[in-house]
Tab-separated table of C-alpha atoms in Angstrom:
chain	number	residue	atom	x	y	z
A	72	UNK	CA	0.091	-0.089	-0.040
A	73	UNK	CA	1.337	3.275	-1.032
A	74	UNK	CA	-1.090	5.507	1.137
A	75	UNK	CA	-3.215	8.217	0.050
A	76	UNK	CA	-0.593	10.451	-1.689
A	77	UNK	CA	1.571	12.198	0.755
A	78	UNK	CA	5.082	10.397	0.509
A	79	UNK	CA	5.577	10.905	4.228
A	80	UNK	CA	2.570	8.594	4.820
A	81	UNK	CA	4.397	5.613	3.358
A	82	UNK	CA	5.051	2.992	5.773
A	83	UNK	CA	8.683	2.412	6.756
A	84	UNK	CA	8.489	-1.049	5.278
A	85	UNK	CA	6.990	0.028	1.941
A	86	UNK	CA	9.550	2.859	1.598
A	87	UNK	CA	12.417	0.176	2.319
A	88	UNK	CA	11.002	-2.294	-0.107
A	89	UNK	CA	10.672	0.153	-2.929
A	90	UNK	CA	14.327	0.308	-2.940
A	91	UNK	CA	14.908	-3.530	-2.787
A	92	UNK	CA	12.572	-5.036	-5.507
A	93	UNK	CA	13.398	-5.682	-9.225
A	94	UNK	CA	10.139	-4.559	-10.666
A	95	UNK	CA	7.225	-2.386	-9.511
A	96	UNK	CA	3.620	-2.625	-11.045
A	97	UNK	CA	1.869	0.459	-10.055
A	98	UNK	CA	-1.528	1.967	-10.267
A	99	UNK	CA	-2.936	5.353	-11.352
A	100	UNK	CA	-3.454	6.610	-7.822
A	101	UNK	CA	0.129	6.145	-6.712
A	102	UNK	CA	1.273	9.776	-6.316
A	103	UNK	CA	4.140	11.047	-8.454
A	104	UNK	CA	6.390	11.943	-5.384
A	105	UNK	CA	6.231	8.309	-4.432
A	106	UNK	CA	7.129	7.022	-7.963
A	107	UNK	CA	10.014	9.358	-7.800
A	108	UNK	CA	11.483	7.244	-4.875
A	109	UNK	CA	11.817	4.346	-7.101
A	110	UNK	CA	15.577	3.779	-8.222
A	111	UNK	CA	16.213	4.296	-11.914
A	112	UNK	CA	17.418	0.631	-12.002
A	113	UNK	CA	14.037	-0.674	-10.992
A	114	UNK	CA	11.729	-1.696	-13.828
A	115	UNK	CA	8.367	0.129	-13.583
A	116	UNK	CA	5.181	-1.157	-15.235
A	117	UNK	CA	1.925	0.966	-15.260
A	118	UNK	CA	-1.149	-0.902	-14.814
A	119	UNK	CA	-3.385	2.053	-13.979
A	120	UNK	CA	-7.155	1.997	-14.083
A	121	UNK	CA	-10.017	4.157	-13.894
A	122	UNK	CA	-13.889	3.696	-14.044
A	123	UNK	CA	-14.637	2.180	-17.405
A	124	UNK	CA	-11.193	2.713	-18.658
A	125	UNK	CA	-8.827	-0.184	-17.957
A	126	UNK	CA	-5.272	0.551	-19.250
A	127	UNK	CA	-4.488	-3.239	-18.217
A	128	UNK	CA	-7.583	-5.408	-17.529
A	129	UNK	CA	-7.521	-7.102	-14.105
A	130	UNK	CA	-7.079	-10.568	-15.459
A	131	UNK	CA	-3.938	-9.416	-17.296
A	132	UNK	CA	-2.541	-7.775	-14.170
A	133	UNK	CA	-3.010	-11.125	-12.152
A	134	UNK	CA	-1.194	-12.920	-14.954
A	135	UNK	CA	1.638	-10.246	-15.133
A	136	UNK	CA	2.371	-10.800	-11.553
A	137	UNK	CA	2.578	-14.537	-11.913
A	138	UNK	CA	4.811	-14.304	-15.057
A	139	UNK	CA	7.139	-11.843	-13.444
A	140	UNK	CA	7.525	-13.971	-10.243
A	141	UNK	CA	8.079	-17.190	-12.268
A	142	UNK	CA	11.307	-15.794	-14.001
A	143	UNK	CA	12.684	-15.073	-10.522
A	144	UNK	CA	12.083	-11.382	-10.051
A	145	UNK	CA	11.115	-9.769	-6.766
A	146	UNK	CA	7.995	-7.984	-7.713
A	147	UNK	CA	6.077	-5.142	-5.991
A	148	UNK	CA	2.594	-4.473	-6.691
A	149	UNK	CA	2.157	-0.815	-5.578
A	150	UNK	CA	-1.303	0.308	-4.953
A	151	UNK	CA	-2.788	3.766	-3.659
A	152	UNK	CA	-4.076	3.496	-0.010
A	153	UNK	CA	-4.442	0.158	1.316
A	154	UNK	CA	-4.326	-2.977	-0.960
A	155	UNK	CA	-7.047	-4.639	0.838
A	156	UNK	CA	-9.415	-1.777	1.018
A	157	UNK	CA	-11.228	-1.460	-2.380
A	158	UNK	CA	-7.922	-2.054	-4.033
A	159	UNK	CA	-8.654	-5.543	-5.498
A	160	UNK	CA	-5.440	-6.691	-3.511
A	161	UNK	CA	-7.301	-9.614	-2.336
A	162	UNK	CA	-8.193	-10.867	-5.801
A	163	UNK	CA	-4.589	-10.724	-6.831
A	164	UNK	CA	-3.333	-12.419	-3.760
A	165	UNK	CA	-5.644	-15.200	-4.296
A	166	UNK	CA	-4.386	-15.513	-7.975
A	167	UNK	CA	-0.884	-15.843	-6.678
A	168	UNK	CA	-1.981	-18.421	-3.990
A	169	UNK	CA	-3.568	-20.496	-6.731
A	170	UNK	CA	-0.339	-20.409	-8.841
A	171	UNK	CA	1.986	-21.290	-6.007
A	172	UNK	CA	3.477	-17.807	-5.678
A	173	UNK	CA	4.698	-16.834	-2.205
A	174	UNK	CA	3.795	-13.262	-1.195
A	175	UNK	CA	3.450	-10.807	1.651
A	176	UNK	CA	1.037	-7.804	2.253
A	177	UNK	CA	2.293	-4.470	3.331
A	178	UNK	CA	-0.720	-2.407	4.562
A	179	UNK	CA	-1.021	1.134	3.685
A	180	UNK	CA	-2.937	4.058	5.086
A	181	UNK	CA	-6.421	3.859	3.438
A	182	UNK	CA	-7.375	6.944	1.711
A	183	UNK	CA	-10.675	7.473	3.770
A	184	UNK	CA	-8.573	7.799	6.985
A	185	UNK	CA	-5.685	9.774	5.404
A	186	UNK	CA	-7.684	12.111	3.355
A	187	UNK	CA	-10.334	12.807	6.279
A	188	UNK	CA	-7.648	13.562	8.631
A	189	UNK	CA	-5.933	15.958	6.410
A	190	UNK	CA	-9.387	17.690	5.883
A	191	UNK	CA	-9.687	18.109	9.590
A	192	UNK	CA	-12.545	15.361	9.785
A	193	UNK	CA	-12.455	12.752	12.544
A	194	UNK	CA	-14.367	9.773	11.025
A	195	UNK	CA	-15.746	8.978	14.467
A	196	UNK	CA	-16.244	11.564	17.227
A	197	UNK	CA	-18.132	11.123	20.375
A	198	UNK	CA	-21.723	12.689	20.186
A	199	UNK	CA	-21.487	12.871	16.299
A	200	UNK	CA	-20.730	9.374	15.161
A	201	UNK	CA	-20.664	6.025	16.839
A	202	UNK	CA	-19.165	4.238	13.874
A	203	UNK	CA	-18.139	4.473	10.296
A	204	UNK	CA	-18.896	2.508	7.068
A	205	UNK	CA	-16.834	2.122	3.925
A	206	UNK	CA	-18.571	1.454	0.717
A	207	UNK	CA	-17.807	1.664	-3.068
A	208	UNK	CA	-19.926	3.873	-5.243
A	209	UNK	CA	-18.898	2.108	-8.401
A	210	UNK	CA	-20.428	-1.003	-9.892
A	211	UNK	CA	-19.383	-3.125	-12.798
A	212	UNK	CA	-20.528	-1.800	-16.035
A	213	UNK	CA	-23.780	0.050	-15.946
A	214	UNK	CA	-25.165	-1.904	-13.191
A	215	UNK	CA	-27.026	-0.406	-10.367
A	216	UNK	CA	-25.490	-0.055	-6.898
A	217	UNK	CA	-26.453	-2.925	-4.928
A	218	UNK	CA	-26.174	-1.606	-1.513
A	219	UNK	CA	-28.143	-1.761	1.592
A	220	UNK	CA	-29.417	1.762	1.540
A	221	UNK	CA	-31.713	1.561	4.548
A	222	UNK	CA	-28.667	0.474	6.590
A	223	UNK	CA	-26.510	3.014	5.243
A	224	UNK	CA	-28.795	5.949	5.805
A	225	UNK	CA	-27.881	5.963	9.501
A	226	UNK	CA	-27.385	9.486	10.888
A	227	UNK	CA	-25.262	8.144	13.769
A	228	UNK	CA	-22.909	6.673	11.417
A	229	UNK	CA	-20.185	8.217	9.122
A	230	UNK	CA	-20.468	7.096	5.575
A	231	UNK	CA	-17.281	7.143	3.297
A	232	UNK	CA	-18.065	6.516	-0.366
A	233	UNK	CA	-14.926	5.504	-2.562
A	234	UNK	CA	-15.178	5.975	-6.342
A	235	UNK	CA	-18.610	7.614	-6.237
A	236	UNK	CA	-18.217	10.377	-8.774
A	237	UNK	CA	-20.145	8.686	-11.671
A	238	UNK	CA	-22.981	7.556	-9.553
A	239	UNK	CA	-23.351	10.599	-7.182
A	240	UNK	CA	-26.870	11.308	-8.120
A	241	UNK	CA	-27.908	7.714	-7.463
A	242	UNK	CA	-26.068	7.808	-4.058
A	243	UNK	CA	-27.735	11.128	-2.879
A	244	UNK	CA	-31.203	10.032	-3.995
A	245	UNK	CA	-31.121	6.582	-2.418
A	246	UNK	CA	-29.884	7.819	0.962
A	247	UNK	CA	-32.572	10.463	1.135
A	248	UNK	CA	-35.304	8.093	0.130
A	249	UNK	CA	-34.206	5.847	2.820
A	250	UNK	CA	-34.428	8.521	5.580
A	251	UNK	CA	-31.080	10.285	5.796
A	252	UNK	CA	-31.866	14.020	5.982
A	253	UNK	CA	-31.243	16.202	2.894
A	254	UNK	CA	-29.229	18.554	4.862
A	255	UNK	CA	-26.847	16.067	6.178
A	256	UNK	CA	-23.248	17.430	5.895
A	257	UNK	CA	-20.976	16.101	3.151
A	258	UNK	CA	-17.256	16.676	2.309
A	259	UNK	CA	-16.005	16.052	-1.123
A	260	UNK	CA	-12.310	15.362	-0.789
A	261	UNK	CA	-10.243	15.592	-3.808
A	262	UNK	CA	-6.451	14.552	-4.113
A	263	UNK	CA	-6.358	14.403	-0.371
A	264	UNK	CA	-2.963	14.604	1.427
A	265	UNK	CA	-1.327	16.083	-1.597
A	266	UNK	CA	-0.470	19.776	-2.197
A	267	UNK	CA	-3.365	20.224	-4.535
A	268	UNK	CA	-5.874	18.855	-2.025
A	269	UNK	CA	-9.430	20.432	-2.253
A	270	UNK	CA	-12.172	20.067	0.258
A	271	UNK	CA	-15.670	21.090	-0.559
A	272	UNK	CA	-18.355	21.314	2.168
A	273	UNK	CA	-21.910	20.755	0.956
A	274	UNK	CA	-24.995	18.948	1.862
A	275	UNK	CA	-26.425	15.473	0.868
A	276	UNK	CA	-29.104	17.106	-1.388
A	277	UNK	CA	-26.637	19.546	-2.887
A	278	UNK	CA	-23.800	17.059	-3.478
A	279	UNK	CA	-24.625	16.001	-7.082
A	280	UNK	CA	-24.601	19.725	-8.306
A	281	UNK	CA	-21.400	20.364	-6.185
A	282	UNK	CA	-19.680	17.508	-8.090
A	283	UNK	CA	-20.956	18.600	-11.558
A	284	UNK	CA	-19.724	22.241	-11.007
A	285	UNK	CA	-16.693	21.439	-9.024
A	286	UNK	CA	-14.503	20.246	-11.981
A	287	UNK	CA	-12.912	17.452	-9.706
A	288	UNK	CA	-10.019	15.518	-11.230
A	289	UNK	CA	-8.190	12.700	-9.762
A	290	UNK	CA	-8.951	10.587	-6.658
A	291	UNK	CA	-12.094	11.815	-4.852
A	292	UNK	CA	-13.963	10.606	-1.709
A	293	UNK	CA	-17.243	11.325	-0.108
A	294	UNK	CA	-17.601	11.782	3.495
A	295	UNK	CA	-21.173	11.847	4.667
A	296	UNK	CA	-22.309	12.641	8.294
A	297	UNK	CA	-22.289	14.994	11.064
A	298	UNK	CA	-18.487	14.721	11.727
A	299	UNK	CA	-18.151	16.863	8.716
A	300	UNK	CA	-19.095	19.860	10.643
A	301	UNK	CA	-15.816	19.782	12.507
A	302	UNK	CA	-13.687	20.512	9.417
A	303	UNK	CA	-14.077	24.252	9.985
A	304	UNK	CA	-12.521	24.135	13.304
A	305	UNK	CA	-9.970	21.260	12.735
A	306	UNK	CA	-8.801	21.785	9.134
A	307	UNK	CA	-5.049	22.213	9.350
A	308	UNK	CA	-3.370	20.871	6.193
A	309	UNK	CA	-3.996	23.796	3.779
A	310	UNK	CA	-3.020	26.283	6.460
A	311	UNK	CA	0.258	24.360	7.256
A	312	UNK	CA	1.083	24.497	3.467
A	313	UNK	CA	0.913	28.378	3.560
A	314	UNK	CA	3.184	28.853	6.760
């Protein structure tokens, strides 16, 4: 796991292994400053993906990892955030197991935790949120989102939506239809933990328009719930950049 973007959020282990492997297969969400840590002598293979646009299909990535390992190379599969949180790392690890390839998993700071912290939003906070739910806002092809909307529409829980840009209207409509108040605070976190980080505070009912008018590019998360109200007081990252 490469973490959410800030190279200082790499784990010590990930930073060490970047300098020790023979080849790195990396995703689109791995930040440029992290890629710049890779030695010139290390082979780099881009396997980036975005919604409905796979530079390299998942099956090809799985097979690539096996092929590289079988010729004796020490391979790193470098993913943004944490490989086992909406990173399809489990699928790739299972493919290695089924082909007899030994591996280890190096966790990373998942983008929900890192980006929310840099925006000044605790995902849980006494009196505001008793828990947090992580869901994906993206489904395969044009299929509708098969989520338990009634369960997710809980005012006492923070909801973090990964990859929700394409289906933002569906997300807002379903949460409101299942009882979550239209004025529920929402934070749209774009390129979190990076110098170009943007945080837009809005409401659930206004979220689709905010997305369409915001011209967001790159990694974007939605944080939905009362904890978002703390951002005004706890936001620190943008101020620290200007010191």
